[in-house]
PDB file of C-alpha atoms in Angstrom:
ATOM      1  CA  UNK A   1      23.131 264.546  75.916  1.00 55.00           C
ATOM      2  CA  UNK A   2      26.281 263.631  74.120  1.00 65.00           C
ATOM      3  CA  UNK A   3      27.837 261.595  76.973  1.00 64.00           C
ATOM      4  CA  UNK A   4      24.934 259.129  76.911  1.00 72.00           C
ATOM      5  CA  UNK A   5      25.329 258.595  73.199  1.00 75.00           C
ATOM      6  CA  UNK A   6      29.054 258.137  73.613  1.00 72.00           C
ATOM      7  CA  UNK A   7      28.476 255.624  76.389  1.00 75.00           C
ATOM      8  CA  UNK A   8      26.072 253.592  74.271  1.00 82.00           C
ATOM      9  CA  UNK A   9      28.462 253.627  71.327  1.00 76.00           C
ATOM     10  CA  UNK A  10      31.371 252.558  73.566  1.00 78.00           C
ATOM     11  CA  UNK A  11      29.310 249.736  75.050  1.00 80.00           C
ATOM     12  CA  UNK A  12      28.235 248.625  71.600  1.00 82.00           C
ATOM     13  CA  UNK A  13      31.848 248.495  70.434  1.00 80.00           C
ATOM     14  CA  UNK A  14      32.894 246.559  73.517  1.00 84.00           C
ATOM     15  CA  UNK A  15      30.106 244.015  73.026  1.00 84.00           C
ATOM     16  CA  UNK A  16      30.945 243.681  69.330  1.00 79.00           C
ATOM     17  CA  UNK A  17      34.615 243.173  70.177  1.00 77.00           C
ATOM     18  CA  UNK A  18      33.792 240.463  72.698  1.00 78.00           C
ATOM     19  CA  UNK A  19      31.516 238.701  70.177  1.00 81.00           C
ATOM     20  CA  UNK A  20      34.239 238.861  67.541  1.00 75.00           C
ATOM     21  CA  UNK A  21      36.802 237.468  69.946  1.00 73.00           C
ATOM     22  CA  UNK A  22      34.535 234.554  70.955  1.00 71.00           C
ATOM     23  CA  UNK A  23      33.776 233.713  67.305  1.00 69.00           C
ATOM     24  CA  UNK A  24      37.437 233.909  66.313  1.00 71.00           C
ATOM     25  CA  UNK A  25      38.471 231.743  69.249  1.00 65.00           C
ATOM     26  CA  UNK A  26      35.849 229.124  68.300  1.00 68.00           C
ATOM     27  CA  UNK A  27      36.976 228.753  64.686  1.00 68.00           C
ATOM     28  CA  UNK A  28      40.697 229.023  65.400  1.00 57.00           C
ATOM     29  CA  UNK A  29      42.976 225.885  65.583  1.00 50.00           C
ATOM     30  CA  UNK A  30      43.599 224.127  68.874  1.00 53.00           C
ATOM     31  CA  UNK A  31      47.081 225.593  69.287  1.00 47.00           C
ATOM     32  CA  UNK A  32      45.879 229.137  68.734  1.00 51.00           C
ATOM     33  CA  UNK A  33      42.936 229.132  71.106  1.00 49.00           C
ATOM     34  CA  UNK A  34      43.127 231.646  73.888  1.00 47.00           C
ATOM     35  CA  UNK A  35      42.676 230.147  77.369  1.00 49.00           C
ATOM     36  CA  UNK A  36      40.465 232.285  79.465  1.00 47.00           C
ATOM     37  CA  UNK A  37      41.373 231.905  83.086  1.00 46.00           C
ATOM     38  CA  UNK A  38      39.812 233.664  85.996  1.00 46.00           C
ATOM     39  CA  UNK A  39      41.680 236.639  87.373  1.00 47.00           C
ATOM     40  CA  UNK A  40      43.310 235.875  90.688  1.00 49.00           C
ATOM     41  CA  UNK A  41      42.992 238.491  93.361  1.00 45.00           C
ATOM     42  CA  UNK A  42      46.079 240.469  94.125  1.00 48.00           C
ATOM     43  CA  UNK A  43      48.332 239.026  96.744  1.00 46.00           C
ATOM     44  CA  UNK A  44      46.924 235.480  96.547  1.00 46.00           C
ATOM     45  CA  UNK A  45      49.577 232.821  96.596  1.00 45.00           C
ATOM     46  CA  UNK A  46      49.757 230.632  93.499  1.00 51.00           C
ATOM     47  CA  UNK A  47      49.353 226.907  94.246  1.00 49.00           C
ATOM     48  CA  UNK A  48      52.549 225.082  93.556  1.00 49.00           C
ATOM     49  CA  UNK A  49      52.433 222.042  91.340  1.00 47.00           C
ATOM     50  CA  UNK A  50      52.828 218.852  93.350  1.00 47.00           C
ATOM     51  CA  UNK A  51      56.266 217.365  93.237  1.00 49.00           C
ATOM     52  CA  UNK A  52      56.265 213.800  91.847  1.00 47.00           C
ATOM     53  CA  UNK A  53      58.905 211.291  92.847  1.00 47.00           C
ATOM     54  CA  UNK A  54      61.620 210.429  90.399  1.00 50.00           C
ATOM     55  CA  UNK A  55      60.599 207.739  87.919  1.00 45.00           C
ATOM     56  CA  UNK A  56      56.905 208.155  88.676  1.00 45.00           C
ATOM     57  CA  UNK A  57      56.110 208.305  84.992  1.00 45.00           C
ATOM     58  CA  UNK A  58      54.995 211.949  84.782  1.00 45.00           C
ATOM     59  CA  UNK A  59      54.008 212.896  81.296  1.00 46.00           C
ATOM     60  CA  UNK A  60      56.407 215.391  79.724  1.00 44.00           C
ATOM     61  CA  UNK A  61      55.065 218.246  77.745  1.00 44.00           C
ATOM     62  CA  UNK A  62      54.565 217.160  74.178  1.00 48.00           C
ATOM     63  CA  UNK A  63      55.973 213.673  74.941  1.00 47.00           C
ATOM     64  CA  UNK A  64      54.366 210.210  74.635  1.00 49.00           C
ATOM     65  CA  UNK A  65      51.986 208.997  77.333  1.00 48.00           C
ATOM     66  CA  UNK A  66      53.669 207.242  80.228  1.00 50.00           C
ATOM     67  CA  UNK A  67      53.758 203.446  80.224  1.00 49.00           C
ATOM     68  CA  UNK A  68      51.383 201.933  82.774  1.00 47.00           C
ATOM     69  CA  UNK A  69      53.061 199.664  85.279  1.00 47.00           C
ATOM     70  CA  UNK A  70      51.071 196.874  86.929  1.00 48.00           C
ATOM     71  CA  UNK A  71      52.133 195.630  90.303  1.00 51.00           C
ATOM     72  CA  UNK A  72      51.500 191.877  90.863  1.00 48.00           C
ATOM     73  CA  UNK A  73      51.354 190.598  94.418  1.00 54.00           C
ATOM     74  CA  UNK A  74      52.912 187.140  94.706  1.00 53.00           C
ATOM     75  CA  UNK A  75      51.311 184.708  97.179  1.00 54.00           C
ATOM     76  CA  UNK A  76      52.973 184.667 100.537  1.00 63.00           C
ATOM     77  CA  UNK A  77      54.783 181.476 101.466  1.00 57.00           C
ATOM     78  CA  UNK A  78      53.912 180.006 104.847  1.00 53.00           C
ATOM     79  CA  UNK A  79      56.561 180.694 107.404  1.00 56.00           C
ATOM     80  CA  UNK A  80      56.477 177.250 108.961  1.00 53.00           C
ATOM     81  CA  UNK A  81      56.865 174.503 106.314  1.00 49.00           C
ATOM     82  CA  UNK A  82      57.619 171.624 108.638  1.00 51.00           C
ATOM     83  CA  UNK A  83      55.361 168.543 108.440  1.00 51.00           C
ATOM     84  CA  UNK A  84      53.496 167.588 111.537  1.00 54.00           C
ATOM     85  CA  UNK A  85      54.341 164.125 112.799  1.00 54.00           C
ATOM     86  CA  UNK A  86      52.203 161.999 115.116  1.00 49.00           C
ATOM     87  CA  UNK A  87      52.987 162.583 118.733  1.00 53.00           C
ATOM     88  CA  UNK A  88      53.928 159.032 119.527  1.00 53.00           C
ATOM     89  CA  UNK A  89      55.454 158.274 116.104  1.00 48.00           C
ATOM     90  CA  UNK A  90      53.668 154.910 115.824  1.00 47.00           C
ATOM     91  CA  UNK A  91      51.430 153.564 113.040  1.00 48.00           C
ATOM     92  CA  UNK A  92      48.240 151.775 113.929  1.00 50.00           C
ATOM     93  CA  UNK A  93      48.138 148.316 112.419  1.00 53.00           C
ATOM     94  CA  UNK A  94      44.809 146.809 111.277  1.00 51.00           C
ATOM     95  CA  UNK A  95      43.449 144.085 113.471  1.00 51.00           C
ATOM     96  CA  UNK A  96      43.884 140.678 111.898  1.00 54.00           C
ATOM     97  CA  UNK A  97      40.595 138.919 111.237  1.00 57.00           C
ATOM     98  CA  UNK A  98      40.336 135.541 112.851  1.00 50.00           C
ATOM     99  CA  UNK A  99      39.392 132.708 110.455  1.00 51.00           C
ATOM    100  CA  UNK A 100      35.927 131.241 110.884  1.00 50.00           C
ATOM    101  CA  UNK A 101      36.149 127.655 112.076  1.00 58.00           C
ATOM    102  CA  UNK A 102      33.524 125.177 110.831  1.00 71.00           C
ATOM    103  CA  UNK A 103      33.163 122.605 113.581  1.00 85.00           C
ATOM    104  CA  UNK A 104      30.154 120.925 112.024  1.00 89.00           C
ATOM    105  CA  UNK A 105      30.642 117.199 111.455  1.00 92.00           C
ATOM    106  CA  UNK A 106      29.644 115.481 108.161  1.00 94.00           C
ATOM    107  CA  UNK A 107      26.994 113.359 109.887  1.00 93.00           C
ATOM    108  CA  UNK A 108      25.448 116.485 111.459  1.00 93.00           C
ATOM    109  CA  UNK A 109      24.684 117.883 108.032  1.00 94.00           C
ATOM    110  CA  UNK A 110      24.306 114.575 106.178  1.00 96.00           C
ATOM    111  CA  UNK A 111      22.809 111.961 108.545  1.00 96.00           C
ATOM    112  CA  UNK A 112      22.318 108.318 107.482  1.00 96.00           C
ATOM    113  CA  UNK A 113      19.256 107.379 105.405  1.00 95.00           C
ATOM    114  CA  UNK A 114      18.832 103.590 105.685  1.00 93.00           C
ATOM    115  CA  UNK A 115      15.568 103.633 103.725  1.00 94.00           C
ATOM    116  CA  UNK A 116      17.235 105.010 100.579  1.00 94.00           C
ATOM    117  CA  UNK A 117      20.139 103.500  98.628  1.00 95.00           C
ATOM    118  CA  UNK A 118      21.518 106.990  97.792  1.00 96.00           C
ATOM    119  CA  UNK A 119      20.733 110.711  97.766  1.00 97.00           C
ATOM    120  CA  UNK A 120      21.772 112.960  94.880  1.00 97.00           C
ATOM    121  CA  UNK A 121      23.737 116.100  95.786  1.00 97.00           C
ATOM    122  CA  UNK A 122      25.341 118.943  93.849  1.00 95.00           C
ATOM    123  CA  UNK A 123      28.484 121.069  93.714  1.00 94.00           C
ATOM    124  CA  UNK A 124      28.387 123.136  96.922  1.00 95.00           C
ATOM    125  CA  UNK A 125      27.521 120.168  99.121  1.00 97.00           C
ATOM    126  CA  UNK A 126      30.132 118.043  97.382  1.00 97.00           C
ATOM    127  CA  UNK A 127      32.821 120.661  97.945  1.00 97.00           C
ATOM    128  CA  UNK A 128      31.916 120.895 101.640  1.00 97.00           C
ATOM    129  CA  UNK A 129      32.067 117.121 102.107  1.00 97.00           C
ATOM    130  CA  UNK A 130      35.386 117.009 100.262  1.00 97.00           C
ATOM    131  CA  UNK A 131      36.789 119.629 102.616  1.00 96.00           C
ATOM    132  CA  UNK A 132      35.771 117.409 105.544  1.00 96.00           C
ATOM    133  CA  UNK A 133      37.792 114.479 104.241  1.00 96.00           C
ATOM    134  CA  UNK A 134      34.803 112.314 103.312  1.00 97.00           C
ATOM    135  CA  UNK A 135      35.529 109.196 101.218  1.00 97.00           C
ATOM    136  CA  UNK A 136      35.053 109.696  97.427  1.00 98.00           C
ATOM    137  CA  UNK A 137      34.664 106.799  94.982  1.00 98.00           C
ATOM    138  CA  UNK A 138      35.135 107.147  91.201  1.00 98.00           C
ATOM    139  CA  UNK A 139      32.796 104.735  89.332  1.00 97.00           C
ATOM    140  CA  UNK A 140      34.318 105.399  85.893  1.00 97.00           C
ATOM    141  CA  UNK A 141      36.696 103.014  84.139  1.00 96.00           C
ATOM    142  CA  UNK A 142      40.260 102.918  85.463  1.00 96.00           C
ATOM    143  CA  UNK A 143      41.709 104.263  82.209  1.00 96.00           C
ATOM    144  CA  UNK A 144      39.494 107.351  82.494  1.00 96.00           C
ATOM    145  CA  UNK A 145      40.256 107.666  86.212  1.00 97.00           C
ATOM    146  CA  UNK A 146      43.997 107.852  85.520  1.00 97.00           C
ATOM    147  CA  UNK A 147      43.488 110.773  83.105  1.00 97.00           C
ATOM    148  CA  UNK A 148      42.122 112.881  85.949  1.00 97.00           C
ATOM    149  CA  UNK A 149      39.975 112.404  89.038  1.00 98.00           C
ATOM    150  CA  UNK A 150      38.846 114.241  92.160  1.00 98.00           C
ATOM    151  CA  UNK A 151      41.758 114.469  94.559  1.00 97.00           C
ATOM    152  CA  UNK A 152      41.594 111.616  97.102  1.00 97.00           C
ATOM    153  CA  UNK A 153      38.975 109.573  95.203  1.00 98.00           C
ATOM    154  CA  UNK A 154      39.470 105.816  94.895  1.00 97.00           C
ATOM    155  CA  UNK A 155      38.892 103.936  91.591  1.00 97.00           C
ATOM    156  CA  UNK A 156      35.748 101.738  91.877  1.00 97.00           C
ATOM    157  CA  UNK A 157      34.704 101.039  88.304  1.00 96.00           C
ATOM    158  CA  UNK A 158      31.450  99.045  88.170  1.00 94.00           C
ATOM    159  CA  UNK A 159      32.410  97.654  84.748  1.00 94.00           C
ATOM    160  CA  UNK A 160      35.554  95.932  85.897  1.00 95.00           C
ATOM    161  CA  UNK A 161      35.780  92.443  87.379  1.00 94.00           C
ATOM    162  CA  UNK A 162      37.343  93.433  90.687  1.00 95.00           C
ATOM    163  CA  UNK A 163      34.530  95.801  91.759  1.00 95.00           C
ATOM    164  CA  UNK A 164      32.919  93.248  94.156  1.00 94.00           C
ATOM    165  CA  UNK A 165      36.283  92.537  95.723  1.00 95.00           C
ATOM    166  CA  UNK A 166      36.845  96.261  96.316  1.00 96.00           C
ATOM    167  CA  UNK A 167      33.373  96.626  97.859  1.00 95.00           C
ATOM    168  CA  UNK A 168      34.035  93.752 100.281  1.00 94.00           C
ATOM    169  CA  UNK A 169      37.378  95.249 101.297  1.00 95.00           C
ATOM    170  CA  UNK A 170      35.667  98.543 101.995  1.00 95.00           C
ATOM    171  CA  UNK A 171      33.134  96.765 104.213  1.00 93.00           C
ATOM    172  CA  UNK A 172      35.965  95.112 106.156  1.00 93.00           C
ATOM    173  CA  UNK A 173      37.684  98.474 106.485  1.00 93.00           C
ATOM    174  CA  UNK A 174      34.514 100.031 107.897  1.00 91.00           C
ATOM    175  CA  UNK A 175      33.147  97.142 109.893  1.00 84.00           C
ATOM    176  CA  UNK A 176      32.207  99.375 112.820  1.00 89.00           C
ATOM    177  CA  UNK A 177      28.596 100.641 112.504  1.00 88.00           C
ATOM    178  CA  UNK A 178      29.807 104.151 113.338  1.00 89.00           C
ATOM    179  CA  UNK A 179      32.176 104.044 110.346  1.00 91.00           C
ATOM    180  CA  UNK A 180      29.425 102.661 108.119  1.00 89.00           C
ATOM    181  CA  UNK A 181      27.302 105.678 109.055  1.00 92.00           C
ATOM    182  CA  UNK A 182      29.904 108.077 107.646  1.00 95.00           C
ATOM    183  CA  UNK A 183      29.003 109.715 104.299  1.00 97.00           C
ATOM    184  CA  UNK A 184      30.421 108.292 101.047  1.00 98.00           C
ATOM    185  CA  UNK A 185      30.301 110.293  97.799  1.00 98.00           C
ATOM    186  CA  UNK A 186      30.225 108.461  94.457  1.00 98.00           C
ATOM    187  CA  UNK A 187      30.567 110.137  91.056  1.00 98.00           C
ATOM    188  CA  UNK A 188      31.062 109.318  87.394  1.00 97.00           C
ATOM    189  CA  UNK A 189      30.874 111.445  84.208  1.00 96.00           C
ATOM    190  CA  UNK A 190      27.618 113.237  85.079  1.00 93.00           C
ATOM    191  CA  UNK A 191      24.703 113.740  82.711  1.00 90.00           C
ATOM    192  CA  UNK A 192      23.209 110.386  81.680  1.00 91.00           C
ATOM    193  CA  UNK A 193      25.987 108.384  83.321  1.00 93.00           C
ATOM    194  CA  UNK A 194      24.510 105.725  85.649  1.00 95.00           C
ATOM    195  CA  UNK A 195      27.754 104.168  86.871  1.00 96.00           C
ATOM    196  CA  UNK A 196      27.668 106.072  90.183  1.00 97.00           C
ATOM    197  CA  UNK A 197      24.057 104.972  90.828  1.00 97.00           C
ATOM    198  CA  UNK A 198      24.925 101.320  90.158  1.00 96.00           C
ATOM    199  CA  UNK A 199      27.857 101.442  92.597  1.00 97.00           C
ATOM    200  CA  UNK A 200      25.651 103.130  95.227  1.00 97.00           C
ATOM    201  CA  UNK A 201      23.193 100.228  94.977  1.00 96.00           C
ATOM    202  CA  UNK A 202      26.023  97.726  95.655  1.00 95.00           C
ATOM    203  CA  UNK A 203      27.162  99.624  98.768  1.00 96.00           C
ATOM    204  CA  UNK A 204      23.632  99.928 100.124  1.00 94.00           C
ATOM    205  CA  UNK A 205      23.184  96.199  99.667  1.00 92.00           C
ATOM    206  CA  UNK A 206      25.939  95.489 102.242  1.00 91.00           C
ATOM    207  CA  UNK A 207      24.670  97.930 104.889  1.00 89.00           C
ATOM    208  CA  UNK A 208      26.280 101.224 103.776  1.00 94.00           C
ATOM    209  CA  UNK A 209      23.291 103.482 104.458  1.00 93.00           C
ATOM    210  CA  UNK A 210      24.815 106.983 104.024  1.00 96.00           C
ATOM    211  CA  UNK A 211      25.758 107.065 100.321  1.00 97.00           C
ATOM    212  CA  UNK A 212      25.510 110.189  98.121  1.00 98.00           C
ATOM    213  CA  UNK A 213      25.704 110.479  94.339  1.00 98.00           C
ATOM    214  CA  UNK A 214      27.375 113.541  92.812  1.00 97.00           C
ATOM    215  CA  UNK A 215      24.777 114.081  90.084  1.00 94.00           C
ATOM    216  CA  UNK A 216      26.803 116.401  87.829  1.00 96.00           C
ATOM    217  CA  UNK A 217      29.933 114.321  88.227  1.00 97.00           C
ATOM    218  CA  UNK A 218      33.554 114.989  87.360  1.00 97.00           C
ATOM    219  CA  UNK A 219      32.886 117.560  84.565  1.00 97.00           C
ATOM    220  CA  UNK A 220      31.157 119.858  87.070  1.00 97.00           C
ATOM    221  CA  UNK A 221      33.954 119.434  89.595  1.00 97.00           C
ATOM    222  CA  UNK A 222      36.495 120.341  86.933  1.00 96.00           C
ATOM    223  CA  UNK A 223      34.432 123.387  85.885  1.00 96.00           C
ATOM    224  CA  UNK A 224      34.307 124.596  89.498  1.00 96.00           C
ATOM    225  CA  UNK A 225      38.083 124.422  89.763  1.00 96.00           C
ATOM    226  CA  UNK A 226      38.169 121.622  92.325  1.00 96.00           C
ATOM    227  CA  UNK A 227      41.373 119.781  93.179  1.00 97.00           C
ATOM    228  CA  UNK A 228      42.254 117.153  90.566  1.00 97.00           C
ATOM    229  CA  UNK A 229      44.888 114.416  90.547  1.00 97.00           C
ATOM    230  CA  UNK A 230      46.152 112.291  87.661  1.00 96.00           C
ATOM    231  CA  UNK A 231      47.499 108.743  87.670  1.00 95.00           C
ATOM    232  CA  UNK A 232      46.527 105.496  89.381  1.00 93.00           C
ATOM    233  CA  UNK A 233      46.877 106.804  92.959  1.00 93.00           C
ATOM    234  CA  UNK A 234      44.160 108.795  94.730  1.00 93.00           C
TER     235      UNK A 234
END
């Protein structure tokens, strides 16, 4: 039958033409490629391209790519910027600390010791007795005393001729047994200095039985920053 042969030949030509078209489209340049789009049915409405707002950066045909725009959100400022004030508008003041009062008497802490001519003491005890107004005696020479001495101390140098006279006057000043029981602090130059011990022996010999020797003497007092006077007056 000739129609069958013609049909086969026609189909072969169609297939060959399609193959040639596909091969040509593959090796052709980008601009010359044929876009194969599906056939729309008759009567179907074509979808309209969406309308973009003006300035939306739509890319024009053949033009450069649109510039990307980044939107930065700034931090929101608080609406109410007023500073809160205390309701009563007052400031609480710190409570003043009351000073500690030391009511202890010198004889409470340093009682008489009639069996001993003197007792050696050191810086802290000396400072406490000085703060209580206890009598201080300087056993160094008067010339050294005038260069600097513990504030309030009297010059009672054991190497000078008037020392016995000064001791007797002190006894007359403190003739009452209660006054003789009050502490007396004697000092000299500290270290190997024995002047304060010699003066303490003199006082004990006339019934002063509450005498103390500042062992480290004036150099230690000066190092501690104690009150110092200069001149011939206490």
